């Protein structure tokens, strides 16, 4: 892989054995497994800024790339010319596109951006997608048409994902908020959930009613919606948060707080022992990826990767009871 | 960070930067907002009188809630924000029992209180800063770092 600089996470699919991988030098390669060897194909994205995120569509015949050029590239394979063609969604985004997510219907794409907004677009491409006569409104069959814009966040937005049925959308804001939108469509139901700790970077739906968020706290958080449809924070996975506030900060924080509050604070000095959080990751968790079969309604295994360079695989089989049988 | 001084200067610079942005924006839409601003300032004055009487009766928690209610973050007018700040500042300085106050204050007030605390810290005035620091410590314990994040990252709804 010469000639690439910093790489973003790989997306891996077992069935079609193509890989998409990004380099921050504006290029993208699709890797195919041919006769036991991985062969890259360069895709011309026509970007003049870095590609930030990439996702295969559910049917794996298209993929979407969000970029720092305020555009989203939708790429599909043209059989006649044996190459990948890209179409750009140029409108609407006012800043870098940080994350993209495909709706199960293979046409709708949700994006989040550092302009704080989450948008849903149609990526209908003639010849690749078929019109679903019963469902689609005229807007949904026009490429690049914006279906919905959500202005819930006042700061950068990251990590958008659809629920398994595509009914609900979740994304996070840099202000330690997570947003849930049920019944995405003409009259959506939006909820903003503020939580105690550092912001999240990515989320994953492990079922229709449960979401796991990962971010700067290095410990995955579980959010769930109850019977009335209200979403809230449930718990951390792994080590439970201690009740006393002193042990909830690592030694680095308490030192800083000690200096900040100076002689006025007595509680800061009590927490001298250098404790790491004791969790799996030591630093910000950047992404969370499902390891269950694509399209399955429940995710029992997922992996997380973070700025500490670790990739961890989590298994929820044993945790079902603890998660309150809501999964 | 070298020390406490650097940390505070960093925060003050951050807030000054925000102030400059805000005043730029305020200049642009001042004409449009004039009527609305007058109404808001009148409302703040009535609030102020109410708060004076509450403070006289040692009803600090009520006073704080009244001061924080209807804080005008959506208006860009500097005068409204300053007027409300003066009112909130009066109450903050009058608080003696911080724990009790935070106990009684609902969680919905945490974010807006944190914003005013940072405004207080940016004044650089010694007694204001002392008081704000004390409240900041207790509030962070309760509300968590997320509260601070929400305050710092929200550049549209400022106080």
GROMACS .gro file of C-alpha atoms in nm:
model
  486
    1UNK     CA    1   0.000   0.000   0.000
    2UNK     CA    2   0.266   0.249  -0.098
    3UNK     CA    3   0.171   0.603  -0.174
    4UNK     CA    4  -0.099   0.626   0.089
    5UNK     CA    5  -0.073   0.836   0.396
    6UNK     CA    6  -0.297   0.804   0.698
    7UNK     CA    7  -0.558   0.534   0.647
    8UNK     CA    8  -0.908   0.539   0.776
    9UNK     CA    9  -1.083   0.225   0.898
   10UNK     CA   10  -1.146  -0.050   0.645
   11UNK     CA   11  -1.493  -0.162   0.560
   12UNK     CA   12  -1.508  -0.535   0.511
   13UNK     CA   13  -1.783  -0.744   0.362
   14UNK     CA   14  -1.774  -1.119   0.346
   15UNK     CA   15  -2.021  -1.181   0.070
   16UNK     CA   16  -1.894  -0.969  -0.211
   17UNK     CA   17  -1.537  -0.954  -0.089
   18UNK     CA   18  -1.472  -0.602  -0.194
   19UNK     CA   19  -1.304  -0.365   0.043
   20UNK     CA   20  -1.320   0.009   0.041
   21UNK     CA   21  -1.031   0.187   0.198
   22UNK     CA   22  -0.954   0.550   0.214
   23UNK     CA   23  -0.641   0.751   0.215
   24UNK     CA   24  -0.651   1.109   0.328
   25UNK     CA   25  -0.489   1.199  -0.001
   26UNK     CA   26  -0.824   1.217  -0.179
   27UNK     CA   27  -0.808   0.871  -0.335
   28UNK     CA   28  -1.007   0.561  -0.279
   29UNK     CA   29  -0.934   0.199  -0.364
   30UNK     CA   30  -1.182  -0.081  -0.399
   31UNK     CA   31  -1.017  -0.412  -0.316
   32UNK     CA   32  -1.145  -0.732  -0.474
   33UNK     CA   33  -1.048  -1.082  -0.387
   34UNK     CA   34  -0.948  -1.243  -0.714
   35UNK     CA   35  -0.805  -1.591  -0.708
   36UNK     CA   36  -0.704  -1.561  -0.349
   37UNK     CA   37  -0.529  -1.224  -0.386
   38UNK     CA   38  -0.650  -0.876  -0.303
   39UNK     CA   39  -0.641  -0.650  -0.604
   40UNK     CA   40  -0.699  -0.276  -0.573
   41UNK     CA   41  -0.891  -0.065  -0.820
   42UNK     CA   42  -0.850   0.310  -0.806
   43UNK     CA   43  -1.171   0.507  -0.803
   44UNK     CA   44  -1.155   0.864  -0.925
   45UNK     CA   45  -1.356   1.057  -0.672
   46UNK     CA   46  -1.298   1.402  -0.817
   47UNK     CA   47  -1.234   1.543  -0.472
   48UNK     CA   48  -1.004   1.828  -0.385
   49UNK     CA   49  -1.021   1.762  -0.012
   50UNK     CA   50  -0.980   1.456   0.205
   51UNK     CA   51  -1.224   1.171   0.206
   52UNK     CA   52  -1.346   1.128   0.563
   53UNK     CA   53  -1.582   0.832   0.572
   54UNK     CA   54  -1.696   0.552   0.346
   55UNK     CA   55  -1.982   0.302   0.364
   56UNK     CA   56  -2.103   0.026   0.134
   57UNK     CA   57  -2.475   0.030   0.064
   58UNK     CA   58  -2.684  -0.262   0.197
   59UNK     CA   59  -2.696  -0.427  -0.147
   60UNK     CA   60  -2.326  -0.354  -0.190
   61UNK     CA   61  -2.372  -0.217  -0.537
   62UNK     CA   62  -2.293   0.140  -0.435
   63UNK     CA   63  -2.083   0.312  -0.177
   64UNK     CA   64  -2.088   0.661  -0.035
   65UNK     CA   65  -1.788   0.874   0.056
   66UNK     CA   66  -1.815   1.183   0.274
   67UNK     CA   67  -1.545   1.442   0.225
   68UNK     CA   68  -1.393   1.760   0.360
   69UNK     CA   69  -1.497   1.925   0.034
   70UNK     CA   70  -1.852   1.950   0.167
   71UNK     CA   71  -1.966   1.688  -0.081
   72UNK     CA   72  -2.072   1.326  -0.076
   73UNK     CA   73  -1.964   1.096  -0.360
   74UNK     CA   74  -2.188   0.808  -0.450
   75UNK     CA   75  -2.001   0.550  -0.653
   76UNK     CA   76  -2.144   0.265  -0.853
   77UNK     CA   77  -1.997   0.008  -1.086
   78UNK     CA   78  -2.041   0.051  -1.457
   79UNK     CA   79  -2.028  -0.292  -1.615
   80UNK     CA   80  -1.968  -0.176  -1.974
   81UNK     CA   81  -1.654   0.018  -1.890
   82UNK     CA   82  -1.546  -0.202  -1.602
   83UNK     CA   83  -1.488   0.083  -1.362
   84UNK     CA   84  -1.643   0.268  -1.070
   85UNK     CA   85  -1.819   0.592  -1.152
   86UNK     CA   86  -1.880   0.864  -0.898
   87UNK     CA   87  -2.169   1.105  -0.875
   88UNK     CA   88  -2.142   1.398  -0.638
   89UNK     CA   89  -2.396   1.545  -0.404
   90UNK     CA   90  -2.267   1.901  -0.406
   91UNK     CA   91  -2.553   2.094  -0.258
   92UNK     CA   92  -2.653   2.163   0.099
   93UNK     CA   93  -2.357   2.072   0.314
   94UNK     CA   94  -2.195   2.380   0.462
   95UNK     CA   95  -1.895   2.200   0.601
   96UNK     CA   96  -1.710   1.869   0.606
   97UNK     CA   97  -1.920   1.556   0.594
   98UNK     CA   98  -1.812   1.349   0.890
   99UNK     CA   99  -2.023   1.038   0.858
  100UNK     CA  100  -2.262   0.864   0.615
  101UNK     CA  101  -2.516   0.588   0.670
  102UNK     CA  102  -2.733   0.392   0.428
  103UNK     CA  103  -3.100   0.323   0.490
  104UNK     CA  104  -3.192  -0.046   0.442
  105UNK     CA  105  -3.375   0.046   0.120
  106UNK     CA  106  -3.040   0.110  -0.049
  107UNK     CA  107  -3.152   0.454  -0.170
  108UNK     CA  108  -3.171   0.692   0.123
  109UNK     CA  109  -2.845   0.816   0.272
  110UNK     CA  110  -2.808   1.003   0.599
  111UNK     CA  111  -2.510   1.234   0.648
  112UNK     CA  112  -2.372   1.431   0.939
  113UNK     CA  113  -2.149   1.731   0.905
  114UNK     CA  114  -1.940   1.971   1.107
  115UNK     CA  115  -2.204   2.232   1.032
  116UNK     CA  116  -2.403   2.052   1.301
  117UNK     CA  117  -2.678   1.922   1.077
  118UNK     CA  118  -2.793   1.575   0.986
  119UNK     CA  119  -2.943   1.539   0.640
  120UNK     CA  120  -3.109   1.260   0.448
  121UNK     CA  121  -3.063   1.244   0.070
  122UNK     CA  122  -3.184   1.025  -0.206
  123UNK     CA  123  -2.911   0.849  -0.402
  124UNK     CA  124  -3.136   0.695  -0.661
  125UNK     CA  125  -2.934   0.610  -0.972
  126UNK     CA  126  -3.106   0.503  -1.290
  127UNK     CA  127  -2.987   0.166  -1.399
  128UNK     CA  128  -2.861   0.072  -1.055
  129UNK     CA  129  -3.171   0.122  -0.839
  130UNK     CA  130  -3.523   0.014  -0.916
  131UNK     CA  131  -3.819   0.231  -0.833
  132UNK     CA  132  -4.020   0.092  -0.547
  133UNK     CA  133  -4.363   0.183  -0.681
  134UNK     CA  134  -4.554   0.164  -0.357
  135UNK     CA  135  -4.320   0.356  -0.131
  136UNK     CA  136  -4.123   0.624  -0.304
  137UNK     CA  137  -4.234   0.984  -0.328
  138UNK     CA  138  -4.111   1.174  -0.634
  139UNK     CA  139  -3.835   1.332  -0.428
  140UNK     CA  140  -3.695   0.996  -0.338
  141UNK     CA  141  -3.624   0.906  -0.698
  142UNK     CA  142  -3.420   1.210  -0.780
  143UNK     CA  143  -3.049   1.177  -0.718
  144UNK     CA  144  -2.910   1.428  -0.470
  145UNK     CA  145  -3.248   1.546  -0.353
  146UNK     CA  146  -3.253   1.637   0.014
  147UNK     CA  147  -3.539   1.464   0.192
  148UNK     CA  148  -3.486   1.591   0.543
  149UNK     CA  149  -3.262   1.824   0.739
  150UNK     CA  150  -3.228   1.802   1.117
  151UNK     CA  151  -3.111   2.110   1.305
  152UNK     CA  152  -3.096   1.955   1.649
  153UNK     CA  153  -2.731   2.016   1.721
  154UNK     CA  154  -2.549   2.344   1.783
  155UNK     CA  155  -2.209   2.189   1.739
  156UNK     CA  156  -2.036   1.938   1.511
  157UNK     CA  157  -2.231   1.625   1.434
  158UNK     CA  158  -2.081   1.278   1.398
  159UNK     CA  159  -2.166   0.914   1.378
  160UNK     CA  160  -2.506   0.879   1.213
  161UNK     CA  161  -2.671   0.536   1.190
  162UNK     CA  162  -3.010   0.396   1.092
  163UNK     CA  163  -3.193   0.138   1.302
  164UNK     CA  164  -3.231  -0.210   1.148
  165UNK     CA  165  -3.572  -0.134   0.998
  166UNK     CA  166  -3.476   0.216   0.895
  167UNK     CA  167  -3.744   0.371   1.112
  168UNK     CA  168  -3.511   0.550   1.349
  169UNK     CA  169  -3.202   0.761   1.304
  170UNK     CA  170  -2.941   0.831   1.569
  171UNK     CA  171  -2.646   1.069   1.560
  172UNK     CA  172  -2.424   1.248   1.809
  173UNK     CA  173  -2.319   1.605   1.861
  174UNK     CA  174  -1.991   1.733   1.998
  175UNK     CA  175  -2.172   1.893   2.289
  176UNK     CA  176  -2.216   1.561   2.473
  177UNK     CA  177  -2.555   1.509   2.319
  178UNK     CA  178  -2.707   1.222   2.129
  179UNK     CA  179  -3.008   1.271   1.904
  180UNK     CA  180  -3.273   1.016   1.819
  181UNK     CA  181  -3.526   1.067   1.543
  182UNK     CA  182  -3.812   0.820   1.520
  183UNK     CA  183  -4.044   0.783   1.223
  184UNK     CA  184  -3.809   0.957   0.987
  185UNK     CA  185  -4.026   1.110   0.718
  186UNK     CA  186  -4.269   1.399   0.686
  187UNK     CA  187  -4.339   1.422   1.061
  188UNK     CA  188  -4.041   1.291   1.252
  189UNK     CA  189  -4.017   1.263   1.630
  190UNK     CA  190  -3.688   1.404   1.751
  191UNK     CA  191  -3.534   1.364   2.095
  192UNK     CA  192  -3.218   1.523   2.226
  193UNK     CA  193  -3.053   1.339   2.511
  194UNK     CA  194  -2.785   1.520   2.709
  195UNK     CA  195  -2.547   1.309   2.910
  196UNK     CA  196  -2.292   1.362   3.184
  197UNK     CA  197  -1.964   1.286   3.025
  198UNK     CA  198  -1.741   1.349   2.730
  199UNK     CA  199  -1.886   1.352   2.378
  200UNK     CA  200  -1.939   1.047   2.161
  201UNK     CA  201  -1.791   0.989   1.818
  202UNK     CA  202  -1.990   0.699   1.676
  203UNK     CA  203  -2.300   0.493   1.745
  204UNK     CA  204  -2.436   0.151   1.656
  205UNK     CA  205  -2.790   0.016   1.671
  206UNK     CA  206  -2.779  -0.326   1.827
  207UNK     CA  207  -3.152  -0.362   1.800
  208UNK     CA  208  -3.447  -0.146   1.709
  209UNK     CA  209  -3.457  -0.008   2.063
  210UNK     CA  210  -3.099  -0.010   2.179
  211UNK     CA  211  -2.800   0.194   2.073
  212UNK     CA  212  -2.437   0.177   2.180
  213UNK     CA  213  -2.236   0.497   2.164
  214UNK     CA  214  -1.858   0.524   2.177
  215UNK     CA  215  -1.639   0.826   2.216
  216UNK     CA  216  -1.400   1.023   2.430
  217UNK     CA  217  -1.483   0.839   2.749
  218UNK     CA  218  -1.317   0.523   2.616
  219UNK     CA  219  -1.606   0.317   2.745
  220UNK     CA  220  -1.911   0.226   2.533
  221UNK     CA  221  -2.242   0.371   2.654
  222UNK     CA  222  -2.577   0.199   2.621
  223UNK     CA  223  -2.889   0.398   2.533
  224UNK     CA  224  -3.232   0.243   2.508
  225UNK     CA  225  -3.583   0.348   2.433
  226UNK     CA  226  -3.852   0.241   2.674
  227UNK     CA  227  -4.209   0.139   2.599
  228UNK     CA  228  -4.324   0.495   2.553
  229UNK     CA  229  -4.050   0.558   2.300
  230UNK     CA  230  -3.838   0.784   2.520
  231UNK     CA  231  -3.465   0.732   2.474
  232UNK     CA  232  -3.229   0.759   2.768
  233UNK     CA  233  -2.884   0.661   2.889
  234UNK     CA  234  -2.879   0.323   3.061
  235UNK     CA  235  -2.525   0.238   3.162
  236UNK     CA  236  -2.169   0.189   3.055
  237UNK     CA  237  -2.064  -0.145   2.916
  238UNK     CA  238  -1.786  -0.306   3.112
  239UNK     CA  239  -1.683  -0.136   3.429
  240UNK     CA  240  -1.977   0.034   3.594
  241UNK     CA  241  -1.944   0.399   3.678
  242UNK     CA  242  -1.866   0.442   4.046
  243UNK     CA  243  -2.123   0.641   4.238
  244UNK     CA  244  -1.875   0.878   4.394
  245UNK     CA  245  -1.763   1.152   4.163
  246UNK     CA  246  -1.402   1.137   4.272
  247UNK     CA  247  -1.321   0.809   4.108
  248UNK     CA  248  -1.497   0.902   3.788
  249UNK     CA  249  -1.205   1.118   3.680
  250UNK     CA  250  -0.870   0.981   3.584
  251UNK     CA  251  -0.567   1.111   3.765
  252UNK     CA  252  -0.492   1.354   3.484
  253UNK     CA  253  -0.825   1.525   3.528
  254UNK     CA  254  -0.807   1.549   3.902
  255UNK     CA  255  -0.465   1.709   3.877
  256UNK     CA  256  -0.597   1.968   3.636
  257UNK     CA  257  -0.903   2.031   3.846
  258UNK     CA  258  -0.684   2.059   4.152
  259UNK     CA  259  -0.488   2.338   3.986
  260UNK     CA  260  -0.804   2.500   3.857
  261UNK     CA  261  -0.970   2.517   4.193
  262UNK     CA  262  -0.646   2.578   4.381
  263UNK     CA  263  -0.661   2.599   4.755
  264UNK     CA  264  -1.036   2.612   4.754
  265UNK     CA  265  -1.081   2.249   4.671
  266UNK     CA  266  -1.026   1.976   4.924
  267UNK     CA  267  -1.180   1.694   4.729
  268UNK     CA  268  -0.926   1.706   4.448
  269UNK     CA  269  -0.639   1.597   4.669
  270UNK     CA  270  -0.819   1.286   4.783
  271UNK     CA  271  -0.787   1.128   4.442
  272UNK     CA  272  -0.411   1.098   4.415
  273UNK     CA  273  -0.375   0.737   4.312
  274UNK     CA  274  -0.303   0.718   3.943
  275UNK     CA  275  -0.581   0.497   3.820
  276UNK     CA  276  -0.639   0.421   3.461
  277UNK     CA  277  -1.005   0.379   3.385
  278UNK     CA  278  -0.952   0.005   3.396
  279UNK     CA  279  -1.149  -0.034   3.077
  280UNK     CA  280  -1.053  -0.183   2.748
  281UNK     CA  281  -0.957   0.133   2.566
  282UNK     CA  282  -0.718   0.395   2.701
  283UNK     CA  283  -0.811   0.671   2.468
  284UNK     CA  284  -1.097   0.797   2.258
  285UNK     CA  285  -1.290   0.529   2.074
  286UNK     CA  286  -1.335   0.647   1.719
  287UNK     CA  287  -1.555   0.390   1.560
  288UNK     CA  288  -1.783   0.097   1.630
  289UNK     CA  289  -1.864  -0.166   1.369
  290UNK     CA  290  -2.110  -0.450   1.379
  291UNK     CA  291  -1.974  -0.803   1.343
  292UNK     CA  292  -2.308  -0.971   1.307
  293UNK     CA  293  -2.445  -1.064   0.968
  294UNK     CA  294  -2.550  -0.757   0.775
  295UNK     CA  295  -2.921  -0.695   0.786
  296UNK     CA  296  -2.983  -0.896   1.099
  297UNK     CA  297  -3.223  -0.725   1.338
  298UNK     CA  298  -3.007  -0.781   1.645
  299UNK     CA  299  -2.636  -0.726   1.678
  300UNK     CA  300  -2.466  -0.949   1.931
  301UNK     CA  301  -2.105  -0.883   1.847
  302UNK     CA  302  -1.932  -0.563   1.753
  303UNK     CA  303  -1.583  -0.424   1.738
  304UNK     CA  304  -1.447  -0.087   1.845
  305UNK     CA  305  -1.129   0.085   1.743
  306UNK     CA  306  -0.973   0.388   1.901
  307UNK     CA  307  -0.696   0.641   1.911
  308UNK     CA  308  -0.500   0.411   2.141
  309UNK     CA  309  -0.444   0.187   1.839
  310UNK     CA  310  -0.646  -0.099   1.982
  311UNK     CA  311  -0.926  -0.292   1.819
  312UNK     CA  312  -1.154  -0.467   2.064
  313UNK     CA  313  -1.423  -0.723   1.994
  314UNK     CA  314  -1.723  -0.719   2.225
  315UNK     CA  315  -1.966  -1.003   2.273
  316UNK     CA  316  -2.309  -0.925   2.406
  317UNK     CA  317  -2.425  -1.288   2.443
  318UNK     CA  318  -2.348  -1.296   2.810
  319UNK     CA  319  -2.472  -0.949   2.874
  320UNK     CA  320  -2.828  -0.997   2.766
  321UNK     CA  321  -2.953  -1.026   3.123
  322UNK     CA  322  -2.762  -0.722   3.238
  323UNK     CA  323  -2.894  -0.516   2.955
  324UNK     CA  324  -3.237  -0.582   3.096
  325UNK     CA  325  -3.355  -0.817   2.827
  326UNK     CA  326  -3.431  -0.518   2.615
  327UNK     CA  327  -3.206  -0.626   2.332
  328UNK     CA  328  -0.058   2.357   3.112
  329UNK     CA  329   0.193   2.538   3.321
  330UNK     CA  330  -0.041   2.642   3.593
  331UNK     CA  331  -0.370   2.775   3.702
  332UNK     CA  332  -0.300   3.111   3.547
  333UNK     CA  333  -0.251   2.961   3.202
  334UNK     CA  334  -0.565   2.759   3.231
  335UNK     CA  335  -0.772   3.062   3.320
  336UNK     CA  336  -0.611   3.278   3.051
  337UNK     CA  337  -0.686   3.008   2.797
  338UNK     CA  338  -1.050   3.009   2.895
  339UNK     CA  339  -1.069   3.388   2.899
  340UNK     CA  340  -0.917   3.407   2.553
  341UNK     CA  341  -1.164   3.152   2.430
  342UNK     CA  342  -1.450   3.350   2.572
  343UNK     CA  343  -1.316   3.680   2.440
  344UNK     CA  344  -1.302   3.525   2.098
  345UNK     CA  345  -1.663   3.424   2.135
  346UNK     CA  346  -1.755   3.776   2.250
  347UNK     CA  347  -1.597   3.929   1.942
  348UNK     CA  348  -1.787   3.694   1.716
  349UNK     CA  349  -2.105   3.775   1.894
  350UNK     CA  350  -2.062   4.151   1.878
  351UNK     CA  351  -1.992   4.124   1.506
  352UNK     CA  352  -2.315   3.939   1.459
  353UNK     CA  353  -2.499   4.175   1.691
  354UNK     CA  354  -2.402   4.477   1.482
  355UNK     CA  355  -2.551   4.322   1.173
  356UNK     CA  356  -2.895   4.249   1.305
  357UNK     CA  357  -2.935   4.524   1.560
  358UNK     CA  358  -3.183   4.718   1.354
  359UNK     CA  359  -3.410   4.422   1.309
  360UNK     CA  360  -3.402   4.331   1.675
  361UNK     CA  361  -3.461   4.678   1.821
  362UNK     CA  362  -3.825   4.634   1.913
  363UNK     CA  363  -3.780   4.291   2.049
  364UNK     CA  364  -3.483   4.405   2.253
  365UNK     CA  365  -3.680   4.680   2.426
  366UNK     CA  366  -3.941   4.430   2.527
  367UNK     CA  367  -3.680   4.192   2.660
  368UNK     CA  368  -3.504   4.461   2.858
  369UNK     CA  369  -3.832   4.566   3.013
  370UNK     CA  370  -3.895   4.206   3.108
  371UNK     CA  371  -3.551   4.184   3.264
  372UNK     CA  372  -3.616   4.495   3.470
  373UNK     CA  373  -3.931   4.349   3.620
  374UNK     CA  374  -3.739   4.032   3.686
  375UNK     CA  375  -3.471   4.234   3.858
  376UNK     CA  376  -3.714   4.392   4.101
  377UNK     CA  377  -3.867   4.056   4.178
  378UNK     CA  378  -3.524   3.915   4.246
  379UNK     CA  379  -3.429   4.202   4.476
  380UNK     CA  380  -3.723   4.122   4.697
  381UNK     CA  381  -3.655   3.748   4.688
  382UNK     CA  382  -3.296   3.806   4.793
  383UNK     CA  383  -3.409   4.026   5.081
  384UNK     CA  384  -3.616   3.735   5.204
  385UNK     CA  385  -3.323   3.496   5.169
  386UNK     CA  386  -3.503   3.298   4.904
  387UNK     CA  387  -3.186   3.246   4.702
  388UNK     CA  388  -3.298   2.942   4.511
  389UNK     CA  389  -3.613   3.108   4.387
  390UNK     CA  390  -3.410   3.411   4.293
  391UNK     CA  391  -3.165   3.207   4.090
  392UNK     CA  392  -3.440   3.022   3.908
  393UNK     CA  393  -3.612   3.346   3.822
  394UNK     CA  394  -3.289   3.495   3.699
  395UNK     CA  395  -3.206   3.196   3.483
  396UNK     CA  396  -3.556   3.155   3.345
  397UNK     CA  397  -3.618   3.315   3.010
  398UNK     CA  398  -3.254   3.392   2.971
  399UNK     CA  399  -3.241   3.551   2.629
  400UNK     CA  400  -2.987   3.339   2.446
  401UNK     CA  401  -3.169   3.358   2.116
  402UNK     CA  402  -3.136   3.732   2.085
  403UNK     CA  403  -2.811   3.869   1.950
  404UNK     CA  404  -2.853   4.199   2.127
  405UNK     CA  405  -2.564   4.265   2.361
  406UNK     CA  406  -2.768   4.488   2.588
  407UNK     CA  407  -3.019   4.215   2.666
  408UNK     CA  408  -2.749   3.971   2.746
  409UNK     CA  409  -2.565   4.220   2.965
  410UNK     CA  410  -2.884   4.319   3.141
  411UNK     CA  411  -2.965   3.961   3.223
  412UNK     CA  412  -2.607   3.897   3.326
  413UNK     CA  413  -2.621   4.176   3.581
  414UNK     CA  414  -2.929   4.019   3.734
  415UNK     CA  415  -2.781   3.670   3.742
  416UNK     CA  416  -2.456   3.806   3.880
  417UNK     CA  417  -2.634   3.965   4.171
  418UNK     CA  418  -2.789   3.635   4.267
  419UNK     CA  419  -2.471   3.437   4.220
  420UNK     CA  420  -2.281   3.668   4.451
  421UNK     CA  421  -2.550   3.639   4.716
  422UNK     CA  422  -2.536   3.262   4.735
  423UNK     CA  423  -2.370   3.122   5.045
  424UNK     CA  424  -2.491   2.763   5.063
  425UNK     CA  425  -2.381   2.623   4.728
  426UNK     CA  426  -2.462   2.258   4.797
  427UNK     CA  427  -2.810   2.338   4.915
  428UNK     CA  428  -2.867   2.558   4.616
  429UNK     CA  429  -2.758   2.291   4.369
  430UNK     CA  430  -2.969   2.034   4.549
  431UNK     CA  431  -3.279   2.238   4.497
  432UNK     CA  432  -3.200   2.353   4.145
  433UNK     CA  433  -3.338   2.121   3.881
  434UNK     CA  434  -3.116   1.957   3.623
  435UNK     CA  435  -3.267   2.167   3.348
  436UNK     CA  436  -3.090   2.473   3.490
  437UNK     CA  437  -2.742   2.322   3.496
  438UNK     CA  438  -2.642   2.405   3.140
  439UNK     CA  439  -2.755   2.766   3.152
  440UNK     CA  440  -2.599   2.820   3.495
  441UNK     CA  441  -2.269   2.686   3.363
  442UNK     CA  442  -2.279   2.938   3.080
  443UNK     CA  443  -2.323   3.222   3.325
  444UNK     CA  444  -2.043   3.087   3.542
  445UNK     CA  445  -1.808   3.109   3.247
  446UNK     CA  446  -1.923   3.460   3.179
  447UNK     CA  447  -1.847   3.537   3.541
  448UNK     CA  448  -1.502   3.383   3.513
  449UNK     CA  449  -1.430   3.592   3.207
  450UNK     CA  450  -1.481   3.916   3.396
  451UNK     CA  451  -1.154   3.869   3.581
  452UNK     CA  452  -1.295   4.043   3.887
  453UNK     CA  453  -1.157   3.871   4.191
  454UNK     CA  454  -1.463   3.822   4.406
  455UNK     CA  455  -1.678   3.722   4.111
  456UNK     CA  456  -1.420   3.471   3.996
  457UNK     CA  457  -1.381   3.323   4.342
  458UNK     CA  458  -1.750   3.269   4.378
  459UNK     CA  459  -1.788   3.135   4.024
  460UNK     CA  460  -1.500   2.893   4.073
  461UNK     CA  461  -1.657   2.753   4.386
  462UNK     CA  462  -1.989   2.700   4.220
  463UNK     CA  463  -1.819   2.564   3.909
  464UNK     CA  464  -1.650   2.292   4.109
  465UNK     CA  465  -1.970   2.173   4.271
  466UNK     CA  466  -2.169   2.201   3.952
  467UNK     CA  467  -1.916   1.997   3.756
  468UNK     CA  468  -1.935   1.725   4.019
  469UNK     CA  469  -2.307   1.705   3.970
  470UNK     CA  470  -2.353   1.771   3.604
  471UNK     CA  471  -2.037   1.616   3.469
  472UNK     CA  472  -1.800   1.723   3.197
  473UNK     CA  473  -2.081   1.704   2.944
  474UNK     CA  474  -2.225   2.021   3.094
  475UNK     CA  475  -1.899   2.207   3.035
  476UNK     CA  476  -1.883   2.070   2.681
  477UNK     CA  477  -2.231   2.190   2.605
  478UNK     CA  478  -2.147   2.533   2.736
  479UNK     CA  479  -1.822   2.571   2.542
  480UNK     CA  480  -1.934   2.418   2.213
  481UNK     CA  481  -2.260   2.608   2.179
  482UNK     CA  482  -2.169   2.924   1.993
  483UNK     CA  483  -2.522   3.013   1.887
  484UNK     CA  484  -2.696   3.030   2.225
  485UNK     CA  485  -2.455   3.241   2.424
  486UNK     CA  486  -2.510   3.446   2.736
   0.00000   0.00000   0.00000
